[in-house]
Amino acid sequence: MTYATKISPEGTFHRFSYQGFPVHMKEYAPNSTTLPLVFIGGAFQNITAVEKLSNAFSQETWVITVDTPGNGETGVLPHEYDFEFICQAIHHGLCELGVAERVNMLGCSYGSIIAMRYAQMYNNIEHLVLGSAMDKMPDRLEYAFNHLLFLLEWDKTEEFAESFTDLMTNPALRETNRLARLTADKLRHALLNANCGIKEQFKHNTKRILDHANTDLSKMPNDMDVTVFTGEHDHFLPVEANMKIADNFANGRFISLPNADHMFHVEQFKGTVRTILDSIKPVYDRTLAA
């Protein structure tokens, strides 16, 4: 069911319902290219937070940015609902928009798990782009995530903010890189001031990762065109882990962004945008040639 569509100069906002849960999508530069780029951000990257990225992408491609159930203003999705359910909700929204037949897809961090599962479920992705990708839960992250849940449960907000910031940003890079330092300070401040709803979303999304994050790469379409990238200093989901995912595909490639960590979209904004747009450009070239 479509609840409402709001048109503004910055884009068109769509609200859908899937099995009683909201899914939000915002569309930029519709039909400006043959295929849309479906953009699924990270756990804290709701539609509003990635507006700058979406607008930058829209200079060269049709963009549909997604707030999945349990993210942004869609409320809380209980962690018992797995990533396959989220993919079904996204596909429902794309079908409602009439664009589900063929898309490019971008998934970053938490969104990379969703994008890979979507690729397993629906044979409609022309080019898959994964930023700081996770295919399975490393032991060190399982401990770190459980520790973050403990800190939230016991209202240790300052310790939670510090621990999460140290996961998302590389302390060694912060010592020499002013922008990385500012990015960490901004993230820490946002976490310290997060409301109860955001914290509740974090709890359930984190538990979902702990329970359902492992992705069987052998079930991915091997002939799919895939670009995987992350910051060269990403210690949350490091270069080696991202390279392994890229190597799983016959047409996979990995790109390392210099002077950046997991927060590459802030520390290397222009480089991030260029990497993504250059990855999907051959798709449009092939389409025009046909």
Short mmCIF file of N, CA, C and O in Angstrom, two decimals, residues 91-211:
data_model
loop_
_atom_site.label_atom_id
_atom_site.label_comp_id
_atom_site.label_asym_id
_atom_site.label_seq_id
_atom_site.Cartn_x
_atom_site.Cartn_y
_atom_site.Cartn_z
N HIS A 91 11.79 -4.57 -2.09
CA HIS A 91 11.30 -5.00 -3.40
C HIS A 91 9.84 -4.58 -3.59
O HIS A 91 9.45 -4.15 -4.69
N HIS A 92 9.06 -4.66 -2.52
CA HIS A 92 7.67 -4.20 -2.59
C HIS A 92 7.61 -2.73 -2.97
O HIS A 92 6.82 -2.33 -3.83
N GLY A 93 8.44 -1.92 -2.33
CA GLY A 93 8.46 -0.50 -2.64
C GLY A 93 8.88 -0.23 -4.09
O GLY A 93 8.28 0.62 -4.76
N LEU A 94 9.89 -0.95 -4.56
CA LEU A 94 10.34 -0.77 -5.94
C LEU A 94 9.27 -1.21 -6.94
O LEU A 94 9.09 -0.59 -8.00
N CYS A 95 8.55 -2.26 -6.59
CA CYS A 95 7.43 -2.68 -7.44
C CYS A 95 6.35 -1.62 -7.47
O CYS A 95 5.77 -1.33 -8.54
N GLU A 96 6.05 -1.02 -6.33
CA GLU A 96 5.05 0.05 -6.27
C GLU A 96 5.46 1.24 -7.14
O GLU A 96 4.63 1.90 -7.76
N LEU A 97 6.76 1.50 -7.19
CA LEU A 97 7.27 2.59 -8.03
C LEU A 97 7.38 2.19 -9.50
O LEU A 97 7.62 3.04 -10.36
N GLY A 98 7.23 0.90 -9.78
CA GLY A 98 7.30 0.41 -11.15
C GLY A 98 8.71 0.33 -11.71
O GLY A 98 8.91 0.41 -12.93
N VAL A 99 9.72 0.13 -10.81
CA VAL A 99 11.12 0.13 -11.26
C VAL A 99 11.85 -1.16 -10.90
O VAL A 99 13.07 -1.24 -11.02
N ALA A 100 11.13 -2.17 -10.46
CA ALA A 100 11.78 -3.36 -9.91
C ALA A 100 12.39 -4.27 -10.96
O ALA A 100 13.17 -5.17 -10.62
N GLU A 101 12.08 -4.05 -12.23
CA GLU A 101 12.55 -4.98 -13.26
C GLU A 101 14.07 -4.98 -13.39
O GLU A 101 14.68 -6.04 -13.52
N ARG A 102 14.70 -3.80 -13.30
CA ARG A 102 16.15 -3.72 -13.43
C ARG A 102 16.65 -2.48 -12.70
O ARG A 102 16.15 -1.38 -12.91
N VAL A 103 17.66 -2.66 -11.83
CA VAL A 103 18.19 -1.55 -11.05
C VAL A 103 19.70 -1.71 -10.87
O VAL A 103 20.25 -2.81 -11.05
N ASN A 104 20.38 -0.62 -10.54
CA ASN A 104 21.69 -0.68 -9.91
C ASN A 104 21.46 -0.55 -8.42
O ASN A 104 20.48 0.06 -7.98
N MET A 105 22.34 -1.13 -7.61
CA MET A 105 22.13 -1.07 -6.16
C MET A 105 23.42 -0.77 -5.43
O MET A 105 24.48 -1.32 -5.75
N LEU A 106 23.31 0.13 -4.45
CA LEU A 106 24.42 0.52 -3.59
C LEU A 106 24.04 0.23 -2.15
O LEU A 106 23.01 0.70 -1.67
N GLY A 107 24.86 -0.56 -1.45
CA GLY A 107 24.66 -0.83 -0.03
C GLY A 107 25.93 -0.55 0.74
O GLY A 107 27.00 -1.04 0.35
N CYS A 108 25.83 0.24 1.80
CA CYS A 108 27.01 0.61 2.59
C CYS A 108 26.88 0.09 4.01
O CYS A 108 25.84 0.29 4.66
N SER A 109 27.93 -0.59 4.50
CA SER A 109 28.01 -1.08 5.88
C SER A 109 26.81 -1.99 6.18
O SER A 109 26.66 -3.03 5.56
N TYR A 110 25.94 -1.60 7.12
CA TYR A 110 24.73 -2.37 7.40
C TYR A 110 23.94 -2.61 6.11
O TYR A 110 23.39 -3.70 5.88
N GLY A 111 23.92 -1.60 5.26
CA GLY A 111 23.21 -1.73 3.98
C GLY A 111 23.85 -2.71 3.03
O GLY A 111 23.18 -3.22 2.12
N SER A 112 25.14 -3.01 3.21
CA SER A 112 25.79 -3.99 2.33
C SER A 112 25.23 -5.39 2.56
O SER A 112 25.11 -6.18 1.62
N ILE A 113 24.90 -5.69 3.81
CA ILE A 113 24.29 -7.00 4.11
C ILE A 113 22.96 -7.11 3.38
O ILE A 113 22.66 -8.13 2.74
N ILE A 114 22.17 -6.05 3.47
CA ILE A 114 20.86 -6.04 2.82
C ILE A 114 21.01 -6.16 1.30
O ILE A 114 20.30 -6.94 0.66
N ALA A 115 21.94 -5.40 0.73
CA ALA A 115 22.12 -5.41 -0.73
C ALA A 115 22.54 -6.79 -1.23
O ALA A 115 22.06 -7.26 -2.27
N MET A 116 23.43 -7.47 -0.50
CA MET A 116 23.85 -8.80 -0.92
C MET A 116 22.71 -9.81 -0.82
O MET A 116 22.54 -10.67 -1.69
N ARG A 117 21.93 -9.71 0.26
CA ARG A 117 20.77 -10.62 0.38
C ARG A 117 19.76 -10.35 -0.74
O ARG A 117 19.16 -11.28 -1.29
N TYR A 118 19.56 -9.08 -1.04
CA TYR A 118 18.63 -8.72 -2.11
C TYR A 118 19.10 -9.34 -3.44
O TYR A 118 18.29 -9.88 -4.20
N ALA A 119 20.40 -9.28 -3.69
CA ALA A 119 20.95 -9.84 -4.92
C ALA A 119 20.74 -11.35 -5.00
O ALA A 119 20.60 -11.91 -6.09
N GLN A 120 20.73 -12.02 -3.86
CA GLN A 120 20.47 -13.46 -3.82
C GLN A 120 19.01 -13.77 -4.13
O GLN A 120 18.70 -14.80 -4.72
N MET A 121 18.12 -12.87 -3.71
CA MET A 121 16.69 -13.12 -3.78
C MET A 121 16.06 -12.69 -5.11
O MET A 121 15.08 -13.29 -5.56
N TYR A 122 16.61 -11.64 -5.71
CA TYR A 122 15.98 -11.06 -6.90
C TYR A 122 17.04 -10.88 -8.00
O TYR A 122 18.06 -10.24 -7.80
N ASN A 123 16.75 -11.43 -9.14
CA ASN A 123 17.70 -11.39 -10.26
C ASN A 123 17.45 -10.14 -11.11
O ASN A 123 17.12 -10.23 -12.29
N ASN A 124 17.61 -8.96 -10.50
CA ASN A 124 17.28 -7.73 -11.23
C ASN A 124 18.34 -6.65 -11.07
O ASN A 124 18.09 -5.48 -11.38
N ILE A 125 19.54 -6.99 -10.56
CA ILE A 125 20.58 -5.99 -10.34
C ILE A 125 21.56 -6.01 -11.50
O ILE A 125 22.16 -7.06 -11.81
N GLU A 126 21.73 -4.86 -12.12
CA GLU A 126 22.69 -4.73 -13.23
C GLU A 126 24.11 -4.60 -12.68
O GLU A 126 25.03 -5.25 -13.14
N HIS A 127 24.30 -3.70 -11.71
CA HIS A 127 25.61 -3.52 -11.08
C HIS A 127 25.40 -3.33 -9.58
O HIS A 127 24.58 -2.51 -9.16
N LEU A 128 26.15 -4.09 -8.79
CA LEU A 128 26.07 -4.03 -7.33
C LEU A 128 27.30 -3.32 -6.80
O LEU A 128 28.43 -3.69 -7.13
N VAL A 129 27.09 -2.28 -5.99
CA VAL A 129 28.19 -1.54 -5.38
C VAL A 129 28.08 -1.70 -3.86
O VAL A 129 27.01 -1.44 -3.28
N LEU A 130 29.17 -2.12 -3.22
CA LEU A 130 29.18 -2.38 -1.79
C LEU A 130 30.25 -1.54 -1.12
O LEU A 130 31.43 -1.64 -1.47
N GLY A 131 29.85 -0.68 -0.19
CA GLY A 131 30.79 0.13 0.56
C GLY A 131 31.01 -0.44 1.94
O GLY A 131 30.06 -0.61 2.70
N SER A 132 32.25 -0.76 2.28
CA SER A 132 32.60 -1.37 3.57
C SER A 132 31.68 -2.54 3.85
O SER A 132 30.80 -2.50 4.71
N ALA A 133 31.89 -3.61 3.11
CA ALA A 133 30.96 -4.73 3.07
C ALA A 133 31.22 -5.76 4.17
O ALA A 133 32.36 -5.99 4.57
N MET A 134 30.14 -6.39 4.63
CA MET A 134 30.23 -7.45 5.63
C MET A 134 29.52 -8.69 5.12
O MET A 134 28.32 -8.64 4.82
N ASP A 135 30.25 -9.80 5.00
CA ASP A 135 29.61 -11.04 4.59
C ASP A 135 29.41 -12.00 5.76
O ASP A 135 28.58 -12.90 5.69
N LYS A 136 30.17 -11.80 6.83
CA LYS A 136 30.00 -12.65 8.00
C LYS A 136 30.43 -11.89 9.25
O LYS A 136 31.11 -10.87 9.17
N MET A 137 30.04 -12.40 10.39
CA MET A 137 30.32 -11.75 11.66
C MET A 137 31.64 -12.24 12.25
O MET A 137 31.75 -13.37 12.72
N PRO A 138 32.69 -11.41 12.22
CA PRO A 138 33.96 -11.80 12.87
C PRO A 138 33.78 -11.87 14.38
O PRO A 138 32.95 -11.16 14.96
N ASP A 139 34.57 -12.74 15.01
CA ASP A 139 34.46 -12.90 16.47
C ASP A 139 34.67 -11.58 17.19
O ASP A 139 33.98 -11.27 18.17
N ARG A 140 35.61 -10.77 16.72
CA ARG A 140 35.92 -9.52 17.41
C ARG A 140 34.72 -8.57 17.35
O ARG A 140 34.47 -7.82 18.31
N LEU A 141 33.95 -8.61 16.26
CA LEU A 141 32.78 -7.74 16.16
C LEU A 141 31.62 -8.28 16.99
O LEU A 141 30.82 -7.51 17.52
N GLU A 142 31.52 -9.60 17.08
CA GLU A 142 30.47 -10.18 17.92
C GLU A 142 30.63 -9.72 19.36
O GLU A 142 29.67 -9.33 20.02
N TYR A 143 31.87 -9.74 19.85
CA TYR A 143 32.14 -9.25 21.20
C TYR A 143 31.84 -7.75 21.28
O TYR A 143 31.18 -7.29 22.22
N ALA A 144 32.32 -6.99 20.31
CA ALA A 144 32.15 -5.53 20.34
C ALA A 144 30.68 -5.15 20.32
O ALA A 144 30.25 -4.25 21.07
N PHE A 145 29.88 -5.81 19.48
CA PHE A 145 28.46 -5.49 19.40
C PHE A 145 27.73 -5.84 20.69
O PHE A 145 26.87 -5.09 21.16
N ASN A 146 28.06 -7.00 21.26
CA ASN A 146 27.43 -7.37 22.53
C ASN A 146 27.81 -6.39 23.64
O ASN A 146 26.98 -6.06 24.51
N HIS A 147 29.05 -5.92 23.61
CA HIS A 147 29.49 -4.93 24.60
C HIS A 147 28.72 -3.62 24.43
O HIS A 147 28.30 -3.00 25.43
N LEU A 148 28.49 -3.19 23.19
CA LEU A 148 27.72 -1.97 22.94
C LEU A 148 26.29 -2.13 23.46
O LEU A 148 25.73 -1.19 24.05
N LEU A 149 25.69 -3.30 23.26
CA LEU A 149 24.34 -3.54 23.77
C LEU A 149 24.31 -3.48 25.30
O LEU A 149 23.36 -2.93 25.89
N PHE A 150 25.35 -4.01 25.93
CA PHE A 150 25.45 -3.95 27.39
C PHE A 150 25.52 -2.50 27.86
O PHE A 150 24.83 -2.11 28.82
N LEU A 151 26.33 -1.69 27.20
CA LEU A 151 26.48 -0.29 27.60
C LEU A 151 25.17 0.47 27.46
O LEU A 151 24.81 1.29 28.32
N LEU A 152 24.42 0.19 26.39
CA LEU A 152 23.12 0.84 26.23
C LEU A 152 22.13 0.38 27.29
O LEU A 152 21.37 1.18 27.84
N GLU A 153 22.13 -0.92 27.56
CA GLU A 153 21.18 -1.48 28.53
C GLU A 153 21.37 -0.87 29.90
O GLU A 153 20.41 -0.67 30.65
N TRP A 154 22.61 -0.54 30.23
CA TRP A 154 22.93 0.00 31.56
C TRP A 154 23.13 1.52 31.54
O TRP A 154 23.67 2.10 32.48
N ASP A 155 22.61 2.14 30.48
CA ASP A 155 22.62 3.62 30.36
C ASP A 155 24.02 4.21 30.51
O ASP A 155 24.18 5.31 31.06
N LYS A 156 25.01 3.50 30.03
CA LYS A 156 26.38 4.03 30.05
C LYS A 156 26.62 4.75 28.72
O LYS A 156 27.39 4.32 27.86
N THR A 157 25.93 5.88 28.55
CA THR A 157 25.88 6.58 27.27
C THR A 157 27.25 7.06 26.81
O THR A 157 27.61 6.94 25.64
N GLU A 158 28.02 7.63 27.72
CA GLU A 158 29.33 8.15 27.34
C GLU A 158 30.26 7.03 26.88
O GLU A 158 30.98 7.18 25.88
N GLU A 159 30.25 5.91 27.60
CA GLU A 159 31.10 4.78 27.21
C GLU A 159 30.63 4.19 25.88
O GLU A 159 31.45 3.79 25.05
N PHE A 160 29.30 4.15 25.70
CA PHE A 160 28.76 3.67 24.42
C PHE A 160 29.22 4.55 23.27
O PHE A 160 29.70 4.05 22.24
N ALA A 161 29.10 5.86 23.44
CA ALA A 161 29.48 6.79 22.38
C ALA A 161 30.97 6.67 22.06
O ALA A 161 31.37 6.68 20.88
N GLU A 162 31.79 6.53 23.08
CA GLU A 162 33.23 6.42 22.87
C GLU A 162 33.58 5.11 22.17
O GLU A 162 34.38 5.09 21.22
N SER A 163 32.97 4.02 22.62
CA SER A 163 33.27 2.70 22.04
C SER A 163 32.83 2.61 20.58
O SER A 163 33.56 2.10 19.72
N PHE A 164 31.63 3.12 20.31
CA PHE A 164 31.12 3.05 18.94
C PHE A 164 31.94 3.94 18.01
O PHE A 164 32.25 3.56 16.87
N THR A 165 32.32 5.11 18.50
CA THR A 165 33.16 6.01 17.70
C THR A 165 34.50 5.37 17.37
O THR A 165 35.00 5.50 16.25
N ASP A 166 35.08 4.66 18.33
CA ASP A 166 36.36 3.99 18.09
C ASP A 166 36.23 2.81 17.13
O ASP A 166 37.22 2.41 16.51
N LEU A 167 35.03 2.25 17.00
CA LEU A 167 34.81 1.21 16.01
C LEU A 167 34.68 1.79 14.61
O LEU A 167 35.26 1.28 13.65
N MET A 168 33.92 2.89 14.51
CA MET A 168 33.61 3.47 13.20
C MET A 168 34.75 4.32 12.65
O MET A 168 34.87 4.49 11.43
N THR A 169 35.57 4.89 13.52
CA THR A 169 36.69 5.72 13.07
C THR A 169 37.98 5.15 13.63
O THR A 169 38.00 4.62 14.75
N ASN A 170 39.04 5.27 12.87
CA ASN A 170 40.32 4.69 13.25
C ASN A 170 41.11 5.66 14.14
O ASN A 170 41.49 6.74 13.68
N PRO A 171 41.35 5.31 15.41
CA PRO A 171 42.06 6.23 16.31
C PRO A 171 43.43 6.64 15.79
O PRO A 171 43.87 7.78 15.98
N ALA A 172 44.14 5.72 15.11
CA ALA A 172 45.46 6.06 14.57
C ALA A 172 45.35 7.10 13.47
O ALA A 172 46.17 8.03 13.39
N LEU A 173 44.33 6.99 12.61
CA LEU A 173 44.14 7.97 11.55
C LEU A 173 43.77 9.33 12.14
O LEU A 173 44.21 10.37 11.63
N ARG A 174 43.00 9.32 13.22
CA ARG A 174 42.58 10.58 13.84
C ARG A 174 43.77 11.38 14.36
O ARG A 174 43.70 12.61 14.44
N GLU A 175 44.84 10.70 14.69
CA GLU A 175 46.01 11.39 15.22
C GLU A 175 46.69 12.27 14.16
O GLU A 175 47.32 13.28 14.50
N THR A 176 46.56 11.88 12.90
CA THR A 176 47.28 12.61 11.84
C THR A 176 46.36 13.29 10.85
O THR A 176 46.81 14.10 10.04
N ASN A 177 45.06 12.97 10.89
CA ASN A 177 44.12 13.47 9.89
C ASN A 177 43.06 14.33 10.57
O ASN A 177 42.22 13.81 11.32
N ARG A 178 43.09 15.63 10.33
CA ARG A 178 42.18 16.55 11.00
C ARG A 178 40.72 16.25 10.65
O ARG A 178 39.84 16.29 11.52
N LEU A 179 40.44 15.93 9.40
CA LEU A 179 39.07 15.64 8.99
C LEU A 179 38.53 14.38 9.67
O LEU A 179 37.37 14.33 10.09
N ALA A 180 39.39 13.37 9.82
CA ALA A 180 38.99 12.16 10.54
C ALA A 180 38.69 12.48 12.00
O ALA A 180 37.76 11.92 12.59
N ARG A 181 39.48 13.38 12.57
CA ARG A 181 39.27 13.80 13.96
C ARG A 181 37.92 14.52 14.11
O ARG A 181 37.17 14.26 15.04
N LEU A 182 37.63 15.42 13.18
CA LEU A 182 36.37 16.16 13.22
C LEU A 182 35.18 15.22 13.00
O LEU A 182 34.13 15.38 13.63
N THR A 183 35.35 14.26 12.11
CA THR A 183 34.30 13.28 11.84
C THR A 183 33.99 12.47 13.10
O THR A 183 32.81 12.25 13.44
N ALA A 184 35.03 12.05 13.81
CA ALA A 184 34.84 11.29 15.05
C ALA A 184 34.14 12.14 16.10
O ALA A 184 33.24 11.66 16.80
N ASP A 185 34.53 13.40 16.22
CA ASP A 185 33.90 14.29 17.20
C ASP A 185 32.41 14.48 16.89
O ASP A 185 31.57 14.48 17.80
N LYS A 186 32.10 14.64 15.62
CA LYS A 186 30.70 14.82 15.21
C LYS A 186 29.88 13.56 15.50
O LYS A 186 28.74 13.64 15.99
N LEU A 187 30.45 12.39 15.21
CA LEU A 187 29.76 11.13 15.47
C LEU A 187 29.54 10.95 16.96
O LEU A 187 28.43 10.58 17.40
N ARG A 188 30.58 11.20 17.75
CA ARG A 188 30.46 11.06 19.21
C ARG A 188 29.37 11.98 19.77
O ARG A 188 28.56 11.56 20.60
N HIS A 189 29.33 13.19 19.29
CA HIS A 189 28.32 14.15 19.75
C HIS A 189 26.91 13.66 19.40
O HIS A 189 25.99 13.75 20.23
N ALA A 190 26.75 13.14 18.19
CA ALA A 190 25.44 12.64 17.77
C ALA A 190 24.99 11.46 18.64
O ALA A 190 23.81 11.35 19.02
N LEU A 191 25.92 10.59 18.98
CA LEU A 191 25.58 9.43 19.82
C LEU A 191 25.23 9.85 21.24
O LEU A 191 24.31 9.29 21.85
N LEU A 192 25.95 10.82 21.76
CA LEU A 192 25.67 11.32 23.11
C LEU A 192 24.28 11.93 23.20
O LEU A 192 23.65 11.92 24.27
N ASN A 193 23.79 12.46 22.08
CA ASN A 193 22.50 13.15 22.07
C ASN A 193 21.40 12.36 21.37
O ASN A 193 20.34 12.91 21.07
N ALA A 194 21.67 11.09 21.10
CA ALA A 194 20.67 10.25 20.43
C ALA A 194 19.44 10.07 21.32
O ALA A 194 19.57 9.86 22.53
N ASN A 195 18.26 10.14 20.72
CA ASN A 195 17.04 9.96 21.50
C ASN A 195 16.75 8.48 21.74
O ASN A 195 17.44 7.60 21.20
N CYS A 196 15.73 8.21 22.51
CA CYS A 196 15.40 6.82 22.88
C CYS A 196 15.03 5.99 21.66
O CYS A 196 15.34 4.80 21.60
N GLY A 197 14.35 6.61 20.68
CA GLY A 197 13.96 5.87 19.49
C GLY A 197 15.15 5.38 18.70
O GLY A 197 15.18 4.23 18.25
N ILE A 198 16.15 6.26 18.52
CA ILE A 198 17.36 5.87 17.79
C ILE A 198 18.10 4.76 18.53
O ILE A 198 18.59 3.81 17.92
N LYS A 199 18.17 4.88 19.85
CA LYS A 199 18.84 3.84 20.63
C LYS A 199 18.10 2.51 20.51
O LYS A 199 18.73 1.45 20.41
N GLU A 200 16.78 2.56 20.49
CA GLU A 200 15.99 1.32 20.36
C GLU A 200 16.21 0.70 18.98
O GLU A 200 16.33 -0.53 18.85
N GLN A 201 16.25 1.54 17.95
CA GLN A 201 16.57 1.03 16.61
C GLN A 201 17.94 0.37 16.60
O GLN A 201 18.12 -0.70 16.02
N PHE A 202 18.91 1.03 17.23
CA PHE A 202 20.27 0.49 17.26
C PHE A 202 20.29 -0.89 17.92
O PHE A 202 20.94 -1.81 17.43
N LYS A 203 19.56 -1.04 19.03
CA LYS A 203 19.53 -2.32 19.73
C LYS A 203 19.03 -3.43 18.80
O LYS A 203 19.64 -4.50 18.69
N HIS A 204 17.90 -3.18 18.14
CA HIS A 204 17.31 -4.24 17.31
C HIS A 204 18.13 -4.48 16.04
O HIS A 204 18.28 -5.64 15.62
N ASN A 205 18.65 -3.42 15.44
CA ASN A 205 19.48 -3.61 14.24
C ASN A 205 20.77 -4.35 14.57
O ASN A 205 21.26 -5.17 13.79
N THR A 206 21.33 -4.07 15.75
CA THR A 206 22.55 -4.76 16.19
C THR A 206 22.26 -6.23 16.46
O THR A 206 23.02 -7.12 16.06
N LYS A 207 21.15 -6.51 17.13
CA LYS A 207 20.78 -7.90 17.39
C LYS A 207 20.49 -8.63 16.08
O LYS A 207 20.79 -9.83 15.95
N ARG A 208 19.94 -7.91 15.10
CA ARG A 208 19.70 -8.53 13.78
C ARG A 208 21.02 -8.93 13.14
O ARG A 208 21.14 -10.01 12.53
N ILE A 209 22.03 -8.06 13.25
CA ILE A 209 23.35 -8.39 12.71
C ILE A 209 23.92 -9.62 13.43
O ILE A 209 24.44 -10.54 12.80
N LEU A 210 23.81 -9.64 14.74
CA LEU A 210 24.34 -10.76 15.52
C LEU A 210 23.66 -12.08 15.15
O LEU A 210 24.29 -13.13 15.08
N ASP A 211 22.35 -12.01 14.90
CA ASP A 211 21.57 -13.23 14.64
C ASP A 211 21.58 -13.65 13.17
O ASP A 211 21.48 -14.85 12.87
#
